[in-house]
Short mmCIF file of N, CA and C and ligand atoms in Angstrom, two decimals:
data_model
loop_
_atom_site.label_atom_id
_atom_site.label_comp_id
_atom_site.label_asym_id
_atom_site.label_seq_id
_atom_site.Cartn_x
_atom_site.Cartn_y
_atom_site.Cartn_z
N MET P 1 16.01 90.70 96.97
CA MET P 1 16.03 89.43 95.67
C MET P 1 17.27 88.06 96.43
N SER P 2 16.28 87.37 96.74
CA SER P 2 17.21 86.42 97.01
C SER P 2 17.49 85.14 96.25
N ALA P 3 18.60 84.55 95.87
CA ALA P 3 19.41 84.00 94.98
C ALA P 3 18.30 82.45 95.07
N LEU P 4 18.09 82.10 93.66
CA LEU P 4 17.90 81.07 93.15
C LEU P 4 17.94 80.09 92.72
N LYS P 5 17.85 78.71 93.76
CA LYS P 5 18.46 77.81 93.63
C LYS P 5 17.86 76.74 92.71
N GLY P 6 18.62 76.04 92.05
CA GLY P 6 18.30 75.16 90.32
C GLY P 6 19.21 74.20 90.45
N ASN P 7 18.65 73.14 89.46
CA ASN P 7 19.68 72.45 88.96
C ASN P 7 19.56 72.74 87.20
N LEU P 8 20.38 71.81 86.48
CA LEU P 8 19.50 72.75 84.69
C LEU P 8 20.12 71.31 84.09
N HIS P 9 20.02 70.31 84.93
CA HIS P 9 20.48 68.98 84.24
C HIS P 9 19.79 68.13 85.01
N ALA P 10 18.92 67.21 84.52
CA ALA P 10 17.98 66.14 84.97
C ALA P 10 17.12 65.20 84.23
N HIS P 11 17.69 63.95 84.49
CA HIS P 11 16.74 62.72 83.54
C HIS P 11 15.43 62.11 84.34
N THR P 12 14.68 61.75 83.78
CA THR P 12 13.77 60.73 84.16
C THR P 12 13.02 59.53 83.28
N THR P 13 12.35 58.54 83.47
CA THR P 13 11.84 57.43 82.71
C THR P 13 11.62 58.07 81.21
N LEU P 14 11.52 59.22 81.10
CA LEU P 14 11.17 59.74 79.68
C LEU P 14 12.72 59.52 78.74
N SER P 15 13.90 59.04 79.29
CA SER P 15 15.01 58.34 78.81
C SER P 15 15.36 57.47 79.80
N ASP P 16 16.79 58.01 80.68
CA ASP P 16 17.29 56.70 80.94
C ASP P 16 17.59 57.07 82.75
N GLY P 17 16.49 57.85 83.43
CA GLY P 17 16.22 58.36 84.37
C GLY P 17 15.59 56.95 85.03
N ARG P 18 15.68 56.88 86.43
CA ARG P 18 15.10 56.10 87.52
C ARG P 18 14.08 56.45 87.41
N PHE P 19 13.66 56.96 87.76
CA PHE P 19 12.35 57.74 88.56
C PHE P 19 11.20 58.45 87.33
N SER P 20 10.02 58.64 87.63
CA SER P 20 9.23 59.67 86.76
C SER P 20 9.30 60.95 86.94
N ILE P 21 8.91 61.50 86.00
CA ILE P 21 8.99 62.93 85.85
C ILE P 21 8.43 63.60 87.02
N GLU P 22 7.21 62.92 87.29
CA GLU P 22 6.33 63.77 88.61
C GLU P 22 7.41 63.57 89.66
N GLU P 23 7.82 62.05 90.53
CA GLU P 23 8.64 61.67 90.75
C GLU P 23 10.43 62.72 91.19
N VAL P 24 10.33 62.67 89.91
CA VAL P 24 11.99 63.99 89.63
C VAL P 24 11.96 65.08 90.39
N ILE P 25 10.64 65.76 89.65
CA ILE P 25 9.89 67.09 90.72
C ILE P 25 9.39 66.76 91.64
N ALA P 26 8.97 65.90 92.39
CA ALA P 26 8.66 65.75 93.82
C ALA P 26 9.93 65.93 94.33
N ARG P 27 10.67 65.64 94.10
CA ARG P 27 12.34 65.30 95.39
C ARG P 27 13.17 66.60 94.72
N TYR P 28 12.89 67.26 93.72
CA TYR P 28 13.71 68.16 94.00
C TYR P 28 12.78 69.69 94.95
N ARG P 29 11.93 69.06 94.14
CA ARG P 29 10.40 70.34 95.42
C ARG P 29 10.85 70.25 97.08
N GLU P 30 10.51 68.92 97.03
CA GLU P 30 11.48 68.77 98.93
C GLU P 30 12.39 69.35 99.18
N LEU P 31 13.48 69.24 98.62
CA LEU P 31 14.89 70.08 98.88
C LEU P 31 14.63 71.31 99.03
N GLY P 32 14.05 71.87 98.16
CA GLY P 32 13.25 73.39 98.28
C GLY P 32 14.12 74.51 96.83
N TYR P 33 14.24 73.57 95.58
CA TYR P 33 14.59 74.38 94.80
C TYR P 33 13.60 75.09 94.05
N ASP P 34 14.77 75.59 93.74
CA ASP P 34 13.71 77.00 92.73
C ASP P 34 12.86 76.92 91.41
N PHE P 35 14.05 76.32 91.02
CA PHE P 35 14.09 76.00 89.32
C PHE P 35 14.50 74.53 89.31
N LEU P 36 14.18 73.73 88.04
CA LEU P 36 14.58 72.66 87.29
C LEU P 36 14.25 72.85 86.11
N ALA P 37 15.55 71.98 85.59
CA ALA P 37 15.30 71.97 84.04
C ALA P 37 15.19 70.43 83.56
N ILE P 38 13.93 69.87 83.26
CA ILE P 38 14.25 68.24 82.67
C ILE P 38 14.86 68.36 80.97
N THR P 39 15.85 67.19 81.41
CA THR P 39 16.81 67.12 80.14
C THR P 39 17.17 65.72 79.52
N ASP P 40 16.01 64.85 79.06
CA ASP P 40 16.39 63.90 78.89
C ASP P 40 17.41 63.61 77.28
N HIS P 41 17.49 62.64 77.17
CA HIS P 41 18.14 62.43 75.84
C HIS P 41 17.47 62.11 74.71
N ASP P 42 18.14 63.02 73.64
CA ASP P 42 17.58 63.12 72.85
C ASP P 42 17.25 62.02 71.98
N ASP P 43 18.04 61.49 72.07
CA ASP P 43 17.69 60.15 70.96
C ASP P 43 16.98 59.03 71.67
N ARG P 44 16.32 59.52 72.72
CA ARG P 44 15.63 57.97 73.20
C ARG P 44 14.24 59.08 73.71
N ILE P 45 14.16 59.64 74.09
CA ILE P 45 12.73 60.54 74.33
C ILE P 45 11.24 60.20 73.32
N PRO P 46 10.12 60.65 73.75
CA PRO P 46 9.00 59.75 73.10
C PRO P 46 8.55 61.07 72.16
N ASN P 47 8.31 60.58 71.47
CA ASN P 47 7.23 62.23 70.64
C ASN P 47 6.40 63.19 71.39
N ASP P 48 5.79 62.46 72.12
CA ASP P 48 4.95 63.72 72.62
C ASP P 48 5.80 64.25 74.56
N TYR P 49 7.03 64.14 73.89
CA TYR P 49 8.02 64.65 75.24
C TYR P 49 7.58 65.99 75.84
N TRP P 50 8.11 66.32 74.83
CA TRP P 50 7.80 68.30 75.39
C TRP P 50 6.16 68.42 76.14
N PHE P 51 5.41 67.28 75.59
CA PHE P 51 4.10 68.07 75.97
C PHE P 51 4.09 66.99 77.84
N ARG P 52 4.74 66.09 77.49
CA ARG P 52 4.80 65.32 78.83
C ARG P 52 5.56 66.64 79.89
N ILE P 53 6.40 67.60 79.89
CA ILE P 53 6.91 68.13 81.09
C ILE P 53 5.67 68.61 81.01
N PRO P 54 5.52 69.00 82.28
CA PRO P 54 4.37 69.74 83.07
C PRO P 54 5.19 71.37 83.61
N ALA P 55 3.82 72.15 83.28
CA ALA P 55 4.34 73.56 83.49
C ALA P 55 4.94 73.49 85.71
N GLY P 56 5.54 74.46 85.38
CA GLY P 56 6.43 74.97 87.01
C GLY P 56 5.04 75.73 87.78
N ASP P 57 5.17 75.97 88.89
CA ASP P 57 4.75 76.98 89.32
C ASP P 57 5.37 78.22 90.29
N ASP P 58 5.01 78.54 91.38
CA ASP P 58 5.36 79.89 91.84
C ASP P 58 6.59 79.53 92.52
N ARG P 59 6.29 78.25 92.83
CA ARG P 59 7.15 77.41 94.15
C ARG P 59 8.75 77.62 93.75
N MET P 60 8.08 76.62 92.22
CA MET P 60 9.50 75.57 91.46
C MET P 60 9.13 76.20 90.39
N LEU P 61 9.90 77.23 89.49
CA LEU P 61 10.08 76.71 87.73
C LEU P 61 10.22 75.43 87.18
N ILE P 62 9.39 74.94 86.19
CA ILE P 62 10.13 74.08 85.35
C ILE P 62 10.72 74.45 84.23
N LEU P 63 12.30 74.40 83.70
CA LEU P 63 12.62 74.45 82.53
C LEU P 63 12.50 73.55 81.44
N PRO P 64 11.89 73.33 80.21
CA PRO P 64 12.07 72.46 79.48
C PRO P 64 13.57 72.35 78.87
N GLY P 65 13.59 70.79 79.01
CA GLY P 65 14.79 71.19 78.04
C GLY P 65 15.17 69.76 77.85
N VAL P 66 16.45 69.88 76.99
CA VAL P 66 16.95 68.15 76.64
C VAL P 66 18.37 68.29 76.31
N GLU P 67 19.25 66.92 75.95
CA GLU P 67 20.32 66.49 76.66
C GLU P 67 20.69 66.38 75.03
N LEU P 68 21.05 67.40 73.80
CA LEU P 68 21.30 66.77 73.01
C LEU P 68 22.63 66.04 72.56
N ASP P 69 22.81 64.71 71.83
CA ASP P 69 24.07 63.89 71.66
C ASP P 69 24.60 64.79 70.02
N TYR P 70 25.24 65.67 70.14
CA TYR P 70 26.21 66.58 68.95
C TYR P 70 27.32 65.20 68.35
N ARG P 71 26.40 64.37 67.39
CA ARG P 71 27.15 63.63 66.80
C ARG P 71 28.57 63.57 65.96
N PRO P 72 28.83 64.35 65.60
CA PRO P 72 30.10 64.58 65.02
C PRO P 72 31.77 64.18 66.08
N LEU P 73 30.86 64.71 67.13
CA LEU P 73 31.92 64.35 68.36
C LEU P 73 31.39 63.31 69.79
N SER P 74 30.06 63.04 69.39
CA SER P 74 29.72 62.28 70.37
C SER P 74 29.46 62.89 71.69
N GLN P 75 29.60 64.39 71.94
CA GLN P 75 29.29 65.60 72.88
C GLN P 75 28.08 65.91 73.30
N HIS P 76 27.98 65.37 74.55
CA HIS P 76 26.05 65.74 75.04
C HIS P 76 26.54 67.09 75.18
N VAL P 77 25.02 68.21 74.87
CA VAL P 77 25.11 69.08 74.84
C VAL P 77 23.76 69.45 75.28
N GLY P 78 23.72 70.30 76.63
CA GLY P 78 22.52 70.46 76.94
C GLY P 78 21.35 71.70 76.95
N LYS P 79 20.15 72.04 76.68
CA LYS P 79 19.67 72.97 75.80
C LYS P 79 18.32 73.09 76.83
N VAL P 80 18.33 74.18 77.13
CA VAL P 80 17.64 74.26 77.87
C VAL P 80 16.09 75.65 77.59
N LEU P 81 15.02 75.53 77.58
CA LEU P 81 14.84 76.70 77.06
C LEU P 81 13.87 77.36 78.37
N GLY P 82 13.84 78.93 78.09
CA GLY P 82 13.09 79.57 78.87
C GLY P 82 11.42 80.07 77.73
N ASP P 83 11.33 81.38 77.93
CA ASP P 83 9.89 81.33 77.06
C ASP P 83 10.92 81.91 75.86
N ARG P 84 11.78 82.87 75.76
CA ARG P 84 12.22 83.22 74.48
C ARG P 84 13.71 82.92 74.60
N GLU P 85 14.01 82.87 76.23
CA GLU P 85 15.99 82.78 75.90
C GLU P 85 16.18 81.02 76.11
N THR P 86 17.32 80.71 75.09
CA THR P 86 17.79 79.81 75.31
C THR P 86 19.48 79.09 76.06
N LEU P 87 19.25 78.25 76.47
CA LEU P 87 20.47 78.03 77.06
C LEU P 87 21.38 77.14 76.44
N TYR P 88 22.49 76.88 75.47
CA TYR P 88 23.00 75.61 75.68
C TYR P 88 24.03 75.64 76.32
N ILE P 89 24.54 74.46 76.72
CA ILE P 89 25.79 74.14 77.61
C ILE P 89 26.46 73.63 77.34
N LEU P 90 27.79 73.09 77.32
CA LEU P 90 28.93 71.69 77.15
C LEU P 90 29.08 71.30 78.04
N ASN P 91 28.46 69.87 78.22
CA ASN P 91 27.95 69.15 79.35
C ASN P 91 29.19 67.83 79.45
N HIS P 92 29.49 67.98 80.76
CA HIS P 92 30.86 66.99 81.75
C HIS P 92 31.48 66.99 80.31
N PRO P 93 32.53 67.70 80.09
CA PRO P 93 34.01 67.32 79.23
C PRO P 93 34.60 66.34 80.59
N ALA P 94 34.90 66.03 81.55
CA ALA P 94 35.42 65.33 82.08
C ALA P 94 34.99 64.34 81.81
N ARG P 95 33.94 63.82 81.19
CA ARG P 95 33.19 62.30 81.29
C ARG P 95 33.91 62.00 79.69
N TYR P 96 34.87 62.75 78.90
CA TYR P 96 35.01 62.41 77.63
C TYR P 96 36.73 62.83 77.53
N ALA P 97 37.04 63.01 78.71
CA ALA P 97 38.49 63.03 79.40
C ALA P 97 39.06 64.65 78.45
N LEU P 98 38.83 65.44 77.99
CA LEU P 98 39.18 66.13 77.33
C LEU P 98 40.12 67.38 77.86
N THR P 99 41.06 67.41 77.49
CA THR P 99 42.15 68.59 77.66
C THR P 99 41.11 70.14 77.72
N VAL P 100 41.91 71.22 78.65
CA VAL P 100 41.28 72.42 78.55
C VAL P 100 41.53 73.18 76.73
N ASP P 101 42.41 72.55 75.87
CA ASP P 101 42.48 73.26 74.74
C ASP P 101 41.63 72.33 73.56
N GLN P 102 41.12 70.99 73.87
CA GLN P 102 39.88 70.21 73.48
C GLN P 102 39.14 70.71 73.67
N THR P 103 38.35 71.28 75.37
CA THR P 103 37.22 71.48 75.80
C THR P 103 37.28 73.18 74.78
N LEU P 104 37.93 73.63 74.95
CA LEU P 104 38.08 74.97 73.86
C LEU P 104 37.53 74.95 72.41
N ARG P 105 38.07 73.92 71.85
CA ARG P 105 38.08 73.35 69.98
C ARG P 105 36.48 72.90 70.07
N ARG P 106 36.23 72.25 70.87
CA ARG P 106 34.46 71.67 70.73
C ARG P 106 33.65 72.66 70.98
N ILE P 107 34.08 73.67 72.19
CA ILE P 107 32.89 74.55 72.26
C ILE P 107 32.76 75.65 70.94
N ARG P 108 34.22 75.58 70.07
CA ARG P 108 34.18 76.91 69.34
C ARG P 108 33.10 76.41 68.22
N GLY P 109 33.85 75.17 67.99
CA GLY P 109 33.31 74.22 66.65
C GLY P 109 31.67 73.85 66.89
N ILE P 110 31.23 73.33 68.12
CA ILE P 110 30.21 73.12 68.40
C ILE P 110 29.03 74.33 68.00
N SER P 111 29.80 75.81 68.05
CA SER P 111 29.15 76.69 67.99
C SER P 111 28.88 77.08 66.78
N ARG P 112 29.69 76.85 65.95
CA ARG P 112 29.64 77.34 64.88
C ARG P 112 28.66 76.42 64.15
N ASP P 113 28.80 75.29 64.26
CA ASP P 113 27.69 74.77 63.90
C ASP P 113 26.44 74.68 63.75
N GLY P 114 25.72 75.88 65.36
CA GLY P 114 24.88 76.44 65.38
C GLY P 114 24.02 76.35 66.75
N LEU P 115 25.09 75.54 67.21
CA LEU P 115 24.06 75.16 68.99
C LEU P 115 25.23 75.61 69.66
N PRO P 116 25.13 77.53 69.95
CA PRO P 116 25.88 78.45 70.81
C PRO P 116 26.04 78.30 71.83
N ILE P 117 27.23 77.53 72.31
CA ILE P 117 27.59 77.51 73.54
C ILE P 117 27.96 78.47 75.00
N GLU P 118 26.90 79.07 75.51
CA GLU P 118 27.40 79.66 76.32
C GLU P 118 27.46 79.39 78.31
N ALA P 119 27.61 78.63 78.17
CA ALA P 119 27.79 77.74 79.37
C ALA P 119 28.97 76.86 79.47
N VAL P 120 29.22 75.80 80.33
CA VAL P 120 30.44 74.63 80.54
C VAL P 120 29.78 74.25 81.85
N GLU P 121 29.73 72.89 81.85
CA GLU P 121 29.48 72.16 83.49
C GLU P 121 31.10 71.81 83.65
N ILE P 122 31.22 72.06 85.18
CA ILE P 122 32.36 71.62 85.84
C ILE P 122 32.11 70.72 87.32
N THR P 123 31.39 69.80 86.16
CA THR P 123 31.09 68.66 86.89
C THR P 123 30.39 67.93 85.99
N ASP P 124 31.05 66.16 87.06
CA ASP P 124 30.06 65.24 85.64
C ASP P 124 29.47 64.32 87.35
N THR P 125 27.92 64.13 86.70
CA THR P 125 26.85 64.03 87.84
C THR P 125 27.05 64.22 88.97
N GLY P 126 27.61 65.59 89.31
CA GLY P 126 27.10 66.49 90.54
C GLY P 126 28.54 65.92 91.69
N ILE P 127 29.93 65.62 90.56
CA ILE P 127 31.04 65.85 91.40
C ILE P 127 31.88 66.99 90.65
N TYR P 128 32.57 67.45 91.73
CA TYR P 128 33.30 68.59 91.13
C TYR P 128 34.85 68.40 90.26
N GLN P 129 34.65 68.62 88.87
CA GLN P 129 36.05 68.59 87.96
C GLN P 129 36.53 69.67 87.91
N PRO P 130 37.48 70.41 88.45
CA PRO P 130 38.65 71.44 88.81
C PRO P 130 39.37 71.71 88.13
N GLU P 131 39.45 70.58 87.27
CA GLU P 131 40.35 70.83 86.11
C GLU P 131 39.54 72.17 84.87
N TYR P 132 38.31 71.97 84.99
CA TYR P 132 37.65 73.09 83.96
C TYR P 132 36.94 74.11 84.43
N ASP P 133 37.35 74.00 85.86
CA ASP P 133 37.00 75.64 86.59
C ASP P 133 38.07 76.64 86.58
N VAL P 134 38.34 77.10 85.00
CA VAL P 134 39.90 77.65 84.93
C VAL P 134 39.82 78.91 83.87
N GLU P 135 40.69 79.61 84.33
CA GLU P 135 40.37 81.41 83.37
C GLU P 135 40.60 80.71 81.53
N ALA P 136 40.69 80.03 81.59
CA ALA P 136 41.06 79.60 80.20
C ALA P 136 40.10 79.51 79.38
N ILE P 137 38.74 78.95 80.36
CA ILE P 137 37.84 78.58 79.90
C ILE P 137 36.77 79.69 80.18
N ALA P 138 36.57 81.22 79.16
CA ALA P 138 36.22 82.22 79.15
C ALA P 138 34.77 81.92 79.46
N LEU P 139 33.81 80.98 79.74
CA LEU P 139 32.47 81.49 79.20
C LEU P 139 31.35 80.72 81.52
N PRO P 140 30.55 80.89 81.89
CA PRO P 140 30.11 80.81 83.11
C PRO P 140 30.67 79.12 82.89
N LYS P 141 30.12 78.82 84.41
CA LYS P 141 31.04 77.80 85.14
C LYS P 141 29.70 77.31 85.63
N ILE P 142 28.82 75.88 85.38
CA ILE P 142 28.03 75.56 86.16
C ILE P 142 28.08 74.52 86.71
N ALA P 143 27.59 74.44 87.92
CA ALA P 143 27.57 72.83 88.60
C ALA P 143 26.00 72.16 88.47
N THR P 144 25.90 71.42 87.55
CA THR P 144 24.41 70.62 87.91
C THR P 144 24.97 68.68 88.48
N ASP P 145 23.73 68.20 88.71
CA ASP P 145 23.79 66.76 89.46
C ASP P 145 23.49 65.72 88.27
N ASP P 146 22.97 66.50 87.38
CA ASP P 146 22.96 65.32 85.79
C ASP P 146 22.00 64.13 86.72
N SER P 147 21.46 64.19 87.12
CA SER P 147 20.97 63.04 87.97
C SER P 147 19.89 61.84 87.25
N HIS P 148 20.16 60.46 87.78
CA HIS P 148 19.58 59.19 86.69
C HIS P 148 18.82 58.48 87.60
N ASP P 149 19.48 58.90 88.95
CA ASP P 149 19.33 57.85 90.26
C ASP P 149 19.24 58.44 91.59
N ASP P 150 18.87 57.86 92.44
CA ASP P 150 18.67 58.64 94.39
C ASP P 150 20.04 59.17 94.22
N GLU P 151 21.28 58.50 94.05
CA GLU P 151 22.37 58.96 94.65
C GLU P 151 22.89 60.50 94.07
N HIS P 152 22.67 60.69 93.49
CA HIS P 152 22.79 62.30 92.72
C HIS P 152 22.10 63.04 92.59
N ILE P 153 20.74 63.39 93.20
CA ILE P 153 19.72 64.24 93.25
C ILE P 153 20.57 65.08 94.38
N GLY P 154 20.35 66.51 93.94
CA GLY P 154 21.04 67.16 94.69
C GLY P 154 22.59 67.03 95.23
N ARG P 155 23.19 66.73 94.22
CA ARG P 155 24.90 66.82 94.93
C ARG P 155 25.51 67.69 94.15
N ALA P 156 24.82 68.98 93.19
CA ALA P 156 24.97 69.94 92.97
C ALA P 156 24.63 70.95 92.66
N TRP P 157 24.75 72.20 92.44
CA TRP P 157 23.70 72.82 92.01
C TRP P 157 23.77 74.36 91.95
N ILE P 158 23.11 75.39 91.05
CA ILE P 158 23.41 76.70 91.54
C ILE P 158 22.56 77.47 91.83
N GLU P 159 23.07 78.91 92.75
CA GLU P 159 21.91 79.62 93.29
C GLU P 159 22.20 80.92 92.25
N VAL P 160 21.35 81.43 91.98
CA VAL P 160 21.42 82.36 90.68
C VAL P 160 20.61 83.56 91.16
N ASN P 161 21.12 84.64 90.76
CA ASN P 161 21.15 86.05 91.27
C ASN P 161 19.89 86.86 89.80
N ALA P 162 18.72 86.43 90.06
CA ALA P 162 17.18 86.94 88.81
C ALA P 162 16.72 86.80 90.08
N SER P 163 15.10 87.13 88.73
CA SER P 163 13.69 87.00 89.81
C SER P 163 13.29 86.05 89.40
N ARG P 164 12.14 85.49 89.67
CA ARG P 164 11.52 84.26 89.49
C ARG P 164 11.03 84.26 87.69
N ASP P 165 11.50 84.20 87.30
CA ASP P 165 11.67 84.15 85.85
C ASP P 165 12.20 83.25 84.78
N PRO P 166 11.83 82.61 84.27
CA PRO P 166 12.61 81.50 83.58
C PRO P 166 13.70 82.41 82.50
N ASP P 167 13.01 83.74 81.79
CA ASP P 167 14.19 83.95 80.96
C ASP P 167 15.18 84.80 81.91
N ALA P 168 14.65 85.11 83.07
CA ALA P 168 15.71 86.33 83.75
C ALA P 168 16.85 85.11 84.47
N ILE P 169 16.25 84.08 84.59
CA ILE P 169 16.85 82.98 85.13
C ILE P 169 17.83 83.05 84.17
N LEU P 170 17.96 82.35 82.91
CA LEU P 170 18.82 81.97 81.72
C LEU P 170 19.74 82.78 81.65
N ARG P 171 19.45 84.74 81.43
CA ARG P 171 20.19 85.47 81.26
C ARG P 171 20.96 85.93 82.39
N ALA P 172 20.63 85.77 83.37
CA ALA P 172 21.59 86.22 84.60
C ALA P 172 22.75 85.00 84.47
N ILE P 173 22.48 83.46 84.14
CA ILE P 173 23.44 82.31 83.87
C ILE P 173 24.53 82.68 82.87
N LYS P 174 23.51 83.48 81.49
CA LYS P 174 24.65 83.72 80.94
C LYS P 174 25.52 84.89 81.14
N ALA P 175 24.81 85.71 82.04
CA ALA P 175 26.06 86.81 82.44
C ALA P 175 27.05 86.70 84.03
N GLY P 176 26.90 85.21 83.79
CA GLY P 176 27.98 84.48 84.96
C GLY P 176 27.36 85.10 86.64
N ASP P 177 25.81 85.33 86.79
CA ASP P 177 25.65 86.40 87.86
C ASP P 177 24.63 84.67 89.07
N PHE P 178 26.01 84.02 89.05
CA PHE P 178 25.28 82.92 89.96
C PHE P 178 26.71 82.34 90.65
N ALA P 179 25.97 81.66 91.53
CA ALA P 179 27.30 80.31 92.34
C ALA P 179 27.00 79.28 92.38
N VAL P 180 28.24 78.25 92.56
CA VAL P 180 28.06 76.96 92.35
C VAL P 180 27.46 76.50 93.85
N ARG P 181 27.47 75.49 93.80
CA ARG P 181 26.93 75.08 95.13
C ARG P 181 27.06 73.68 95.54
N PHE P 182 27.75 72.38 96.44
CA PHE P 182 28.11 71.39 96.67
C PHE P 182 27.47 70.50 97.39
N ALA P 183 26.58 69.99 98.12
CA ALA P 183 26.17 69.28 98.97
C ALA P 183 27.57 69.05 100.12
ZN1 LIG X 201 22.66 64.06 81.07
#
């Protein structure tokens, strides 16, 4: 079983991304990704958003998702769906200049409020943010490129030890069975 290369955070013209969903998918295919989550902003997506996300295929799985604006804190939370599994991610804490303690408090508060955070981004649009790559944050730490435009696509990703199945991938991420990679 070889590791699967994937990105859990990407935008399209269904919110504020530059490229159509078809173009975004084609670009990640060209880069050899095994899976891609589409995660447009929940306050900007059209009513038929979920129906506009195409099914993937054996070569590249597509995981439907959304980037939630957790309004009490204006904190973005990634929600990525498998067939039965759901993964909630605390997105780019660096963008809010959070300390580690503030990050932990947000994880606890948001989780108590019904979005059980099980992973944290240690990137901001694909740039490594080492201050969050610390043991005190005892959750799997993922790298994503949060792509909105050309320069973001392919900057950071994860390689997951899982079979080629959305639920298996999300379970492996929750278990920490992956590596982070940067271009
Ligand atoms: Zn985003």
